[in-house]
mmCIF file of C-alpha atoms in Angstrom:
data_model
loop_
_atom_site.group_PDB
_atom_site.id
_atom_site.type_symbol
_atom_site.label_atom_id
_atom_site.label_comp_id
_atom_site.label_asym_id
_atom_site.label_seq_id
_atom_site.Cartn_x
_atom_site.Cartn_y
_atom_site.Cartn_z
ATOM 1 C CA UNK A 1 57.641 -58.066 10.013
ATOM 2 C CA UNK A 2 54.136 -58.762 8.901
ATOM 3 C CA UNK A 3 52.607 -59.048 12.033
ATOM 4 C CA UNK A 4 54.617 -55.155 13.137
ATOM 5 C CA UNK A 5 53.409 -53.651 10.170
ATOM 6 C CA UNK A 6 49.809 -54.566 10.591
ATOM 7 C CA UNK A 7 49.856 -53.557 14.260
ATOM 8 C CA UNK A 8 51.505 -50.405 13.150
ATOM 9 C CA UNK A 9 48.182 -49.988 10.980
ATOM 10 C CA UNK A 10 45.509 -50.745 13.516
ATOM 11 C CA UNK A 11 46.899 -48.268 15.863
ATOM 12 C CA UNK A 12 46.960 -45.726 13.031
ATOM 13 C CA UNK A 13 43.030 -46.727 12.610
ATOM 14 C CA UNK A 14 42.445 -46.528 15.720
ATOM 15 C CA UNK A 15 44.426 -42.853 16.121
ATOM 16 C CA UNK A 16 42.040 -41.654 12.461
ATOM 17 C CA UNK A 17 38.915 -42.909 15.017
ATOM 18 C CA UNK A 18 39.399 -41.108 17.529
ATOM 19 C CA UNK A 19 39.937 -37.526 15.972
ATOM 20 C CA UNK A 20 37.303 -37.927 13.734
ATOM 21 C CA UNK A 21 35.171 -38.868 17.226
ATOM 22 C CA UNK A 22 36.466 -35.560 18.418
ATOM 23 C CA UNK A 23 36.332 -33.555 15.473
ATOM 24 C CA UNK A 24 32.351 -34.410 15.488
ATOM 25 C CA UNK A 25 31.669 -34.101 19.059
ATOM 26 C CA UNK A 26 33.167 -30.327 18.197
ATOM 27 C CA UNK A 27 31.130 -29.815 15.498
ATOM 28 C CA UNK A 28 28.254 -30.926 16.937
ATOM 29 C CA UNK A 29 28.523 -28.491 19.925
ATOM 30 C CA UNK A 30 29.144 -25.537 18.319
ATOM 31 C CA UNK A 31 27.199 -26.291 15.133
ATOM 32 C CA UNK A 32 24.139 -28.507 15.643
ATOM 33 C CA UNK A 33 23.271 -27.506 19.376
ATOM 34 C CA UNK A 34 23.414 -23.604 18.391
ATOM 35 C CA UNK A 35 20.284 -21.663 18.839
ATOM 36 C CA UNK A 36 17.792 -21.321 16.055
ATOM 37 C CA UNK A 37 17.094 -17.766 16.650
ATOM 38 C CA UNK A 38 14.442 -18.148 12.928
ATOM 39 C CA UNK A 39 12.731 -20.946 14.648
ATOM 40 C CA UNK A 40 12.691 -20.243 18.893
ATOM 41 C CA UNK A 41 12.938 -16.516 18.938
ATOM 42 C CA UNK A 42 10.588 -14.272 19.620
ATOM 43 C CA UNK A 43 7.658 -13.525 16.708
ATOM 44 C CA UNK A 44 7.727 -10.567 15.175
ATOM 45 C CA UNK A 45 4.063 -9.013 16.492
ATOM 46 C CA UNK A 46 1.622 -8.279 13.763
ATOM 47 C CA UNK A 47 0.522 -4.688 13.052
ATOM 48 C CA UNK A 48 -1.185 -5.146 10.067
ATOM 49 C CA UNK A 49 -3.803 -7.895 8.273
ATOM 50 C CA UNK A 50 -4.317 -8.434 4.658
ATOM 51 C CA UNK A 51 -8.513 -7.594 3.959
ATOM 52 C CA UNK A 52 -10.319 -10.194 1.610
ATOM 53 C CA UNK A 53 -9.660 -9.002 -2.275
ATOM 54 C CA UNK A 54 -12.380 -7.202 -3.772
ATOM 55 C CA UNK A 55 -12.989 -6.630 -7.878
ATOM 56 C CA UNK A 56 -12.872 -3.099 -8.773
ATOM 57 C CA UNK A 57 -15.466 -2.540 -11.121
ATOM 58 C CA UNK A 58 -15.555 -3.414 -15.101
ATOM 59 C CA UNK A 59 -12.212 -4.688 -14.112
ATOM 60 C CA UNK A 60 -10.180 -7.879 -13.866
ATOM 61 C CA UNK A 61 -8.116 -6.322 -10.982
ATOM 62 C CA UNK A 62 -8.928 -7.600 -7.134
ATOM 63 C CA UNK A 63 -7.448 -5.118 -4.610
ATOM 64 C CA UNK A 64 -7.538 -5.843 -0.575
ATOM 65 C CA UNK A 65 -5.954 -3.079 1.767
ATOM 66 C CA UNK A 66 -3.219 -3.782 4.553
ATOM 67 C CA UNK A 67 -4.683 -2.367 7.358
ATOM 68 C CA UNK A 68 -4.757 -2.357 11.324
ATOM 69 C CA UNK A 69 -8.150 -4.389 11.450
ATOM 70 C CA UNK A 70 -8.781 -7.510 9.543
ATOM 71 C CA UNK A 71 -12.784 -6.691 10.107
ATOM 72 C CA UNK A 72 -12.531 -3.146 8.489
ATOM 73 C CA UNK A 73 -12.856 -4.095 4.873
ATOM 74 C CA UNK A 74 -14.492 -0.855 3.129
ATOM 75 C CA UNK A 75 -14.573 -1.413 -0.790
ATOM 76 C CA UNK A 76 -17.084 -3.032 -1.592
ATOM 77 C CA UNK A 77 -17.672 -1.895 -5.363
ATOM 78 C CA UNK A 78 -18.790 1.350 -4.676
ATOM 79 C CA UNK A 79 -17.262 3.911 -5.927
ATOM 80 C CA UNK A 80 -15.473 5.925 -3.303
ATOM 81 C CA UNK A 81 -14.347 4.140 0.029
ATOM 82 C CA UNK A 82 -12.823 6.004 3.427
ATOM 83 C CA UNK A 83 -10.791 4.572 6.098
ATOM 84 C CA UNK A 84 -10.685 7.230 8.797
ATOM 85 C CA UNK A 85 -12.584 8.110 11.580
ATOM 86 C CA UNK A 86 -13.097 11.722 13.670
ATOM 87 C CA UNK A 87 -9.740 11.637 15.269
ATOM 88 C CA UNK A 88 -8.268 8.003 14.904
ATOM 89 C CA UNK A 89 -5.488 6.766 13.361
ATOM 90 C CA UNK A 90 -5.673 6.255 9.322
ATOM 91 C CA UNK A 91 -6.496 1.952 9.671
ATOM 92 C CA UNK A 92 -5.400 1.303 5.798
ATOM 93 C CA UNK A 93 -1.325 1.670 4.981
ATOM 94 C CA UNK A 94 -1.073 -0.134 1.965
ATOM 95 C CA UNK A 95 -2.950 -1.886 -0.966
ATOM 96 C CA UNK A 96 -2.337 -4.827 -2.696
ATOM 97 C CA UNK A 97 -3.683 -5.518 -6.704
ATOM 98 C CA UNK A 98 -4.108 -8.644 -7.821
ATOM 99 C CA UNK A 99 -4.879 -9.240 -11.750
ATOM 100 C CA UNK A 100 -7.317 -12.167 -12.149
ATOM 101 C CA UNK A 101 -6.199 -13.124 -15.196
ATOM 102 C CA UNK A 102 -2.445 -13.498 -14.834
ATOM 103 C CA UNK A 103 -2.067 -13.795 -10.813
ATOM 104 C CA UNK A 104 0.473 -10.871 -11.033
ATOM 105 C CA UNK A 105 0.277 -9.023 -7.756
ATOM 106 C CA UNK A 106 2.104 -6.034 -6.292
ATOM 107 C CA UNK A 107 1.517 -3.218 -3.461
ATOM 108 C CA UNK A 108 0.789 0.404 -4.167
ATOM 109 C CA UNK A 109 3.681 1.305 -1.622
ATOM 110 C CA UNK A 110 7.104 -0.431 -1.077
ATOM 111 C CA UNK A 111 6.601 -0.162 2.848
ATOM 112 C CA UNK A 112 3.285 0.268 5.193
ATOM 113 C CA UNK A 113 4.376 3.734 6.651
ATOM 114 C CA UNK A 114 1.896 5.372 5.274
ATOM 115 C CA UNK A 115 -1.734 6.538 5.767
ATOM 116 C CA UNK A 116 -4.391 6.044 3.009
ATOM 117 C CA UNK A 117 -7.530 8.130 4.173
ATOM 118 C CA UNK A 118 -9.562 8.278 0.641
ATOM 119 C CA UNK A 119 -9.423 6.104 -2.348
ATOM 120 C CA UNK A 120 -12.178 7.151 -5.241
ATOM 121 C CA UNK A 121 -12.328 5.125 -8.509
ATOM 122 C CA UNK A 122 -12.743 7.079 -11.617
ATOM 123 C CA UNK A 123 -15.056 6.926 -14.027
ATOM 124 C CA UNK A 124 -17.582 6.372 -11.031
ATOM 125 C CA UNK A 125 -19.791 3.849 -11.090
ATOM 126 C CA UNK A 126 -23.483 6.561 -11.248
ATOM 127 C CA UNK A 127 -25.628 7.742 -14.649
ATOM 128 C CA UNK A 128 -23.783 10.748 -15.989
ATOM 129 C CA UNK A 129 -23.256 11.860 -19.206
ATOM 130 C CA UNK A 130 -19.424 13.059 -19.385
ATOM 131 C CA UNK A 131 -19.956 14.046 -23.010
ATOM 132 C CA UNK A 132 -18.007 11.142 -24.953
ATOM 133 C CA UNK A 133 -17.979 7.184 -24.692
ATOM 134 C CA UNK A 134 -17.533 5.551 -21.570
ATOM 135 C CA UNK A 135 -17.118 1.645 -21.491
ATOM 136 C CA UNK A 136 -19.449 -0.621 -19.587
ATOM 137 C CA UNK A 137 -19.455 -4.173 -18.891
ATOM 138 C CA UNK A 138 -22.401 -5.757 -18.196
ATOM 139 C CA UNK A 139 -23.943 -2.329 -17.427
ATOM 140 C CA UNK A 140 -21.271 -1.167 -14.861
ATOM 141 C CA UNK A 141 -18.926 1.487 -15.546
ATOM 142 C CA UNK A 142 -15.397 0.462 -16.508
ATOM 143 C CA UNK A 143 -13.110 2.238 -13.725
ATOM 144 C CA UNK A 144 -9.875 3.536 -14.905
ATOM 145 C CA UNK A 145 -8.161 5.733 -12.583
ATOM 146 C CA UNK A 146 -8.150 5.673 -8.668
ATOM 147 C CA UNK A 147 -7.453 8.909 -6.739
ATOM 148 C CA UNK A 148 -6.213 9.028 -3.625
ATOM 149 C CA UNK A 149 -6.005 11.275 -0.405
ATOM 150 C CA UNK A 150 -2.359 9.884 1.312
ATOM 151 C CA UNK A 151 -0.721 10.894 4.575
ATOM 152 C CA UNK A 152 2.981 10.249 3.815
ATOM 153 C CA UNK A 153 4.187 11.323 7.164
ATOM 154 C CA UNK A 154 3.208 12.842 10.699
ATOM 155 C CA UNK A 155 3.036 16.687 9.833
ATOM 156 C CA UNK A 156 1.802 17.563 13.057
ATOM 157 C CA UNK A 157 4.244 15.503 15.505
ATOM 158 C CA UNK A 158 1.173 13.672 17.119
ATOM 159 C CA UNK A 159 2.726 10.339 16.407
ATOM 160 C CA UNK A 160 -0.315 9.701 14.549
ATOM 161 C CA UNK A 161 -1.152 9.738 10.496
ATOM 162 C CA UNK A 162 -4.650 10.923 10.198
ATOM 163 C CA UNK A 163 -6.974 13.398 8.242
ATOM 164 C CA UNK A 164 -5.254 16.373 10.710
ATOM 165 C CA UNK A 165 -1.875 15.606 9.263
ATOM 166 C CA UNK A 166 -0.976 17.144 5.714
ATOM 167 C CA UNK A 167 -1.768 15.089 2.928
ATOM 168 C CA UNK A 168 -1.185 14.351 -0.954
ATOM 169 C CA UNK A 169 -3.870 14.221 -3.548
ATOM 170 C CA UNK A 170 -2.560 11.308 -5.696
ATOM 171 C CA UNK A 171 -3.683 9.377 -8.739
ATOM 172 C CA UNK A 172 -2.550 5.898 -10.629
ATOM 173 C CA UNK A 173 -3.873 3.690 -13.012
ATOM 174 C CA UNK A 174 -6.894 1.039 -11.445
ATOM 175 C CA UNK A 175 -4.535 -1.498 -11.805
ATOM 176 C CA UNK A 176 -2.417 0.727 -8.756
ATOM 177 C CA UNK A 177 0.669 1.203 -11.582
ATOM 178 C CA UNK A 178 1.684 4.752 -12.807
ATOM 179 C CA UNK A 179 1.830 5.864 -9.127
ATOM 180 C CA UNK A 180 1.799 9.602 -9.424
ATOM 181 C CA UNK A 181 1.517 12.540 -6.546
ATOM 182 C CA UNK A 182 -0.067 15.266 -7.907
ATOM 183 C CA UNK A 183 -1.211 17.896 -4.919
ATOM 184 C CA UNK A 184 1.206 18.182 -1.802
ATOM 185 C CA UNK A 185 0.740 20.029 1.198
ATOM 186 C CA UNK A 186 -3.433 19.718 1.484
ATOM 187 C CA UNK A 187 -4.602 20.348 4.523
ATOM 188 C CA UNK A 188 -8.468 19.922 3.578
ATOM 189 C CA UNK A 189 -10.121 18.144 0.552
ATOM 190 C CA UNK A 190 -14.198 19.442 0.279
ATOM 191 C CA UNK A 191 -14.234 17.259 -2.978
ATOM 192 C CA UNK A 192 -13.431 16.017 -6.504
ATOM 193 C CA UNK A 193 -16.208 15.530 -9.403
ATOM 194 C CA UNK A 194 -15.378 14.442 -13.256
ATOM 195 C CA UNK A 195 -16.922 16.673 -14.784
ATOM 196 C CA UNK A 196 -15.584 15.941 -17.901
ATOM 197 C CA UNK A 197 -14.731 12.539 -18.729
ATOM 198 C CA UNK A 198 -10.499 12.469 -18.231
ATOM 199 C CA UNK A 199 -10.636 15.605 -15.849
ATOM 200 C CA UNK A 200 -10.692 15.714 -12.362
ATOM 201 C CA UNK A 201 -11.924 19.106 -10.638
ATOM 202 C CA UNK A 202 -10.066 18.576 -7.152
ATOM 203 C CA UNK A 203 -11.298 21.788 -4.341
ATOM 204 C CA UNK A 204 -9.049 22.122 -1.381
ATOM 205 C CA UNK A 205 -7.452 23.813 1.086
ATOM 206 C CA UNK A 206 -3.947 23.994 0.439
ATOM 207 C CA UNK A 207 -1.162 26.801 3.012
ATOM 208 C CA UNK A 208 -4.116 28.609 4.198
ATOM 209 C CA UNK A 209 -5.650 29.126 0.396
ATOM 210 C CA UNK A 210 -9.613 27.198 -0.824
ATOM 211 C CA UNK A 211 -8.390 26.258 -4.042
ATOM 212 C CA UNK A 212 -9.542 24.558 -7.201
ATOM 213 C CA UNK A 213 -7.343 22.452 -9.533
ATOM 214 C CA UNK A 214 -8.093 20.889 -12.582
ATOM 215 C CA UNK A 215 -6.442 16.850 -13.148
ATOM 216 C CA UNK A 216 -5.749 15.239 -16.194
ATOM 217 C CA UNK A 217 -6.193 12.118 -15.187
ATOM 218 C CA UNK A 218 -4.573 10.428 -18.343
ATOM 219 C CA UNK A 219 -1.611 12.749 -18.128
ATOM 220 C CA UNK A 220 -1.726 12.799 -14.131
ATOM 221 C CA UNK A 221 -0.666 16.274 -14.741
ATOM 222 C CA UNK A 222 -2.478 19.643 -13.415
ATOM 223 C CA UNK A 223 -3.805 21.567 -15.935
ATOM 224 C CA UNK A 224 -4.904 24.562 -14.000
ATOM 225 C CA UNK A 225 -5.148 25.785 -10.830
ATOM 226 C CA UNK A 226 -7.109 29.132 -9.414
ATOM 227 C CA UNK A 227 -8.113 30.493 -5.840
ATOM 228 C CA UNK A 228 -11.823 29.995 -4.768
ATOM 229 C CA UNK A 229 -14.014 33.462 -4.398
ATOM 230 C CA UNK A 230 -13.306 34.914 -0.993
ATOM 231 C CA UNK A 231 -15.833 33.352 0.998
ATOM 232 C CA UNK A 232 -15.878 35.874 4.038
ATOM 233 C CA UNK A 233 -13.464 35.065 7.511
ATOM 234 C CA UNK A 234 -16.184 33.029 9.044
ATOM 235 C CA UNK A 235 -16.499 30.500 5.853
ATOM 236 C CA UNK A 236 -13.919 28.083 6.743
#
């Protein structure tokens, strides 16, 4: 009876064995051997390179741009930098801050779809009296603002973002937060002084009109706008 029972439990051993053989030889087909599509696919091709971080100036904050060309870096510490050419292609979409002090880093944009054609830090970094205290460290002018001249999307169908496309005149803190778009629609920037310390006198051509606008920058709010003399038909 003894000797039934334990053959009776070896075959049941040996039944457990072999579906538990084939239960991994299935799993191991259809789990193990599938395709890593992270790992053996095809790369994702790069379109864009993070620059070398820069310090803005009187600042903790590092910024680098996301742009087309690794080699194009173009702020330096000055205090206005460009990243477009006569016809090409805006080669900056995005810019990343860094804060020295507490590593915290974030983009100016969610996404690189985008065109940044102008950046200009504010105060700038020159000998000017704007008639009330400005801080320096170490002799350099602390920068507070940063203004910027943005293509946000292909006006002109050309399937290219670049100074012919319609752009927006925007300003944030230097630290890139307070994002704010202050002139749409420019077709044509001749240029933007602080004349007074806090306000930004922005000219530009905006649906066919030379225009002048003053910018609060601490407000990022337009205090006035008014049309430019008529400078004759020839004067573009």
């Amino acid at each position: 009876m003894k000797s039934k029972l334990f053959r009776i439990l070896l075959i049941g051993i040996f039944i457990i064995g072999i579906l538990a053989c084939i239960g991994w030889v299935i799993f191991a087909r259809f789990s193990l051997n599938k395709p890593n599509v992270t790992s053996t696919g095809e790369q994702t091709p790069t379109k864009y390179f993070l620059t070398d971080f820069s310090q803005i100036q009187g600042t903790p904050i590092l910024i680098a741009e996301i742009s087309v060309d690794y080699q194009s870096q173009r702020y330096s510490g000055s205090s206005r930098w460009f990243s477009f050419g006569a016809s090409e292609n805006a080669r900056d979409h995005n810019l990343v801050f860094l804060d020295s002090k507490t590593l915290e880093s974030h983009k100016l944009f969610l996404t690189n779809e985008h065109g940044i054609l102008n950046v200009t830090q504010f105060p700038e970094n020159i000998e000017r009296s704007y008639g009330e205290f400005v801080p320096t460290i170490n002799g350099q002018t602390v920068a507070e603002w940063l203004v910027y001249e943005i293509v946000m999307n292909d006006t002109n169908q050309d399937k290219l973002l670049n100074k012919d496309d319609l752009m927006v005149v925007s300003v944030s803190d230097v630290n890139g937060a307070a994002y704010t778009e202050i002139l749409t629609g420019v077709f044509f920037v001749y240029g933007m002084e602080m004349a007074e310390y806090g306000k930004l006198v922005v000219t530009y051509i905006q649906n066919d009109r030379k225009l002048v606008s003053i910018i609060d920058l601490k407000l990022k709010f337009v205090l006035d706008t008014k049309e430019l003399i008529d400078l004759g038909e020839d004067v573009r």
